[in-house]
């Protein structure tokens, strides 16, 4: 059996912040860290931008505002990781 967990990461080295059983928890961790980093509290809105349209896409937290054209990435990402509950030698082939 395989299950997907979600890893919150940050920075160029993609330092792991935590592993979660659902995407929302990993997002919440990234959002809390980004809010702590934010130098303009209350003036920005945020959104998770997927790398592609798949349900297993990596997402990066972006912030928008205060102007209409202002957008910046935060470096916080959520990475889906599929893990197996047992070793399957056939899967290695």
PDB file of C-alpha atoms in Angstrom:
ATOM      1  CA  UNK A   1       0.000   0.000   0.000  1.00  0.00           C
ATOM      2  CA  UNK A   2       1.194   3.519  -0.772  1.00  0.00           C
ATOM      3  CA  UNK A   3       0.224   6.721   0.964  1.00  0.00           C
ATOM      4  CA  UNK A   4       1.013  10.362   0.236  1.00  0.00           C
ATOM      5  CA  UNK A   5       2.375  12.641   2.943  1.00  0.00           C
ATOM      6  CA  UNK A   6       3.192  16.323   2.567  1.00  0.00           C
ATOM      7  CA  UNK A   7       6.527  17.919   3.439  1.00  0.00           C
ATOM      8  CA  UNK A   8       6.740  21.659   4.146  1.00  0.00           C
ATOM      9  CA  UNK A   9      10.120  23.073   3.051  1.00  0.00           C
ATOM     10  CA  UNK A  10      11.904  26.404   2.825  1.00  0.00           C
ATOM     11  CA  UNK A  11      14.935  28.007   1.237  1.00  0.00           C
ATOM     12  CA  UNK A  12      17.393  27.240  -1.517  1.00  0.00           C
ATOM     13  CA  UNK A  13      18.449  24.055   0.267  1.00  0.00           C
ATOM     14  CA  UNK A  14      14.781  23.104   0.739  1.00  0.00           C
ATOM     15  CA  UNK A  15      15.191  22.658   4.471  1.00  0.00           C
ATOM     16  CA  UNK A  16      12.385  20.396   5.734  1.00  0.00           C
ATOM     17  CA  UNK A  17      10.068  22.105   8.207  1.00  0.00           C
ATOM     18  CA  UNK A  18       7.763  19.172   8.893  1.00  0.00           C
ATOM     19  CA  UNK A  19       5.868  16.182   7.485  1.00  0.00           C
ATOM     20  CA  UNK A  20       2.078  16.028   7.522  1.00  0.00           C
ATOM     21  CA  UNK A  21      -0.684  13.615   6.579  1.00  0.00           C
ATOM     22  CA  UNK A  22      -2.577  16.321   4.684  1.00  0.00           C
ATOM     23  CA  UNK A  23      -1.733  19.217   2.400  1.00  0.00           C
ATOM     24  CA  UNK A  24      -3.627  21.781   4.508  1.00  0.00           C
ATOM     25  CA  UNK A  25      -1.437  21.156   7.562  1.00  0.00           C
ATOM     26  CA  UNK A  26       1.753  21.551   5.502  1.00  0.00           C
ATOM     27  CA  UNK A  27       0.361  24.749   3.971  1.00  0.00           C
ATOM     28  CA  UNK A  28      -0.519  26.102   7.419  1.00  0.00           C
ATOM     29  CA  UNK A  29       3.075  25.563   8.571  1.00  0.00           C
ATOM     30  CA  UNK A  30       4.436  27.437   5.536  1.00  0.00           C
ATOM     31  CA  UNK A  31       1.917  30.252   5.950  1.00  0.00           C
ATOM     32  CA  UNK A  32       2.779  30.686   9.633  1.00  0.00           C
ATOM     33  CA  UNK A  33       6.487  30.867   8.862  1.00  0.00           C
ATOM     34  CA  UNK A  34       5.916  33.326   5.994  1.00  0.00           C
ATOM     35  CA  UNK A  35       3.735  35.521   8.229  1.00  0.00           C
ATOM     36  CA  UNK A  36       6.572  35.589  10.755  1.00  0.00           C
ATOM     37  CA  UNK A  37       8.971  36.658   7.964  1.00  0.00           C
ATOM     38  CA  UNK A  38       6.585  39.272   6.523  1.00  0.00           C
ATOM     39  CA  UNK A  39       7.744  42.853   6.976  1.00  0.00           C
ATOM     40  CA  UNK A  40       4.371  44.302   5.878  1.00  0.00           C
ATOM     41  CA  UNK A  41       1.784  42.588   8.104  1.00  0.00           C
ATOM     42  CA  UNK A  42      -1.787  42.901   6.930  1.00  0.00           C
ATOM     43  CA  UNK A  43      -0.869  44.482   3.608  1.00  0.00           C
ATOM     44  CA  UNK A  44      -0.344  41.310   1.577  1.00  0.00           C
ATOM     45  CA  UNK A  45      -2.482  38.393   0.490  1.00  0.00           C
ATOM     46  CA  UNK A  46      -1.064  34.953  -0.144  1.00  0.00           C
ATOM     47  CA  UNK A  47      -1.798  31.986  -2.386  1.00  0.00           C
ATOM     48  CA  UNK A  48      -0.354  28.563  -3.168  1.00  0.00           C
ATOM     49  CA  UNK A  49       0.795  28.254  -6.790  1.00  0.00           C
ATOM     50  CA  UNK A  50       1.165  24.678  -8.143  1.00  0.00           C
ATOM     51  CA  UNK A  51       4.039  23.778 -10.478  1.00  0.00           C
ATOM     52  CA  UNK A  52       1.521  22.132 -12.815  1.00  0.00           C
ATOM     53  CA  UNK A  53      -2.137  21.126 -12.871  1.00  0.00           C
ATOM     54  CA  UNK A  54      -1.701  17.656 -11.399  1.00  0.00           C
ATOM     55  CA  UNK A  55      -3.011  16.737  -7.936  1.00  0.00           C
ATOM     56  CA  UNK A  56       0.541  15.723  -6.965  1.00  0.00           C
ATOM     57  CA  UNK A  57       2.115  19.048  -7.946  1.00  0.00           C
ATOM     58  CA  UNK A  58       4.601  20.838  -5.715  1.00  0.00           C
ATOM     59  CA  UNK A  59       3.111  24.149  -4.522  1.00  0.00           C
ATOM     60  CA  UNK A  60       4.935  27.366  -3.655  1.00  0.00           C
ATOM     61  CA  UNK A  61       3.529  30.090  -1.441  1.00  0.00           C
ATOM     62  CA  UNK A  62       3.406  33.470  -3.169  1.00  0.00           C
ATOM     63  CA  UNK A  63       2.396  36.833  -1.746  1.00  0.00           C
ATOM     64  CA  UNK A  64       0.517  39.533  -3.626  1.00  0.00           C
ATOM     65  CA  UNK A  65       0.207  43.261  -3.021  1.00  0.00           C
ATOM     66  CA  UNK A  66       0.013  45.927  -2.008  1.00  0.00           C
ATOM     67  CA  UNK A  67      -0.081  46.980  -5.694  1.00  0.00           C
ATOM     68  CA  UNK A  68      -2.002  45.091  -8.390  1.00  0.00           C
ATOM     69  CA  UNK A  69       1.165  43.928 -10.156  1.00  0.00           C
ATOM     70  CA  UNK A  70       3.118  43.053  -6.999  1.00  0.00           C
ATOM     71  CA  UNK A  71       3.863  39.335  -6.610  1.00  0.00           C
ATOM     72  CA  UNK A  72       6.718  37.603  -4.840  1.00  0.00           C
ATOM     73  CA  UNK A  73       7.557  34.003  -3.977  1.00  0.00           C
ATOM     74  CA  UNK A  74       8.300  33.230  -0.341  1.00  0.00           C
ATOM     75  CA  UNK A  75      10.504  30.163  -0.751  1.00  0.00           C
ATOM     76  CA  UNK A  76       8.014  28.064   1.233  1.00  0.00           C
ATOM     77  CA  UNK A  77       6.855  24.967  -0.634  1.00  0.00           C
ATOM     78  CA  UNK A  78       4.678  21.919  -0.038  1.00  0.00           C
ATOM     79  CA  UNK A  79       5.997  18.713  -1.602  1.00  0.00           C
ATOM     80  CA  UNK A  80       3.796  15.608  -1.878  1.00  0.00           C
ATOM     81  CA  UNK A  81       5.826  12.479  -1.067  1.00  0.00           C
ATOM     82  CA  UNK A  82       4.465   9.005  -1.810  1.00  0.00           C
ATOM     83  CA  UNK A  83       5.687   6.371   0.622  1.00  0.00           C
ATOM     84  CA  UNK A  84       5.178   2.621   0.695  1.00  0.00           C
ATOM     85  CA  UNK A  85       4.112   0.729   3.796  1.00  0.00           C
ATOM     86  CA  UNK A  86       6.126  -2.358   2.804  1.00  0.00           C
ATOM     87  CA  UNK A  87       9.179  -3.085   0.685  1.00  0.00           C
ATOM     88  CA  UNK A  88       8.269  -4.422  -2.750  1.00  0.00           C
ATOM     89  CA  UNK A  89      11.333  -5.783  -4.613  1.00  0.00           C
ATOM     90  CA  UNK A  90       9.384  -5.829  -7.886  1.00  0.00           C
ATOM     91  CA  UNK A  91       8.895  -2.063  -7.671  1.00  0.00           C
ATOM     92  CA  UNK A  92      12.665  -1.551  -8.026  1.00  0.00           C
ATOM     93  CA  UNK A  93      12.756  -3.140 -11.483  1.00  0.00           C
TER      94      UNK A  93
END
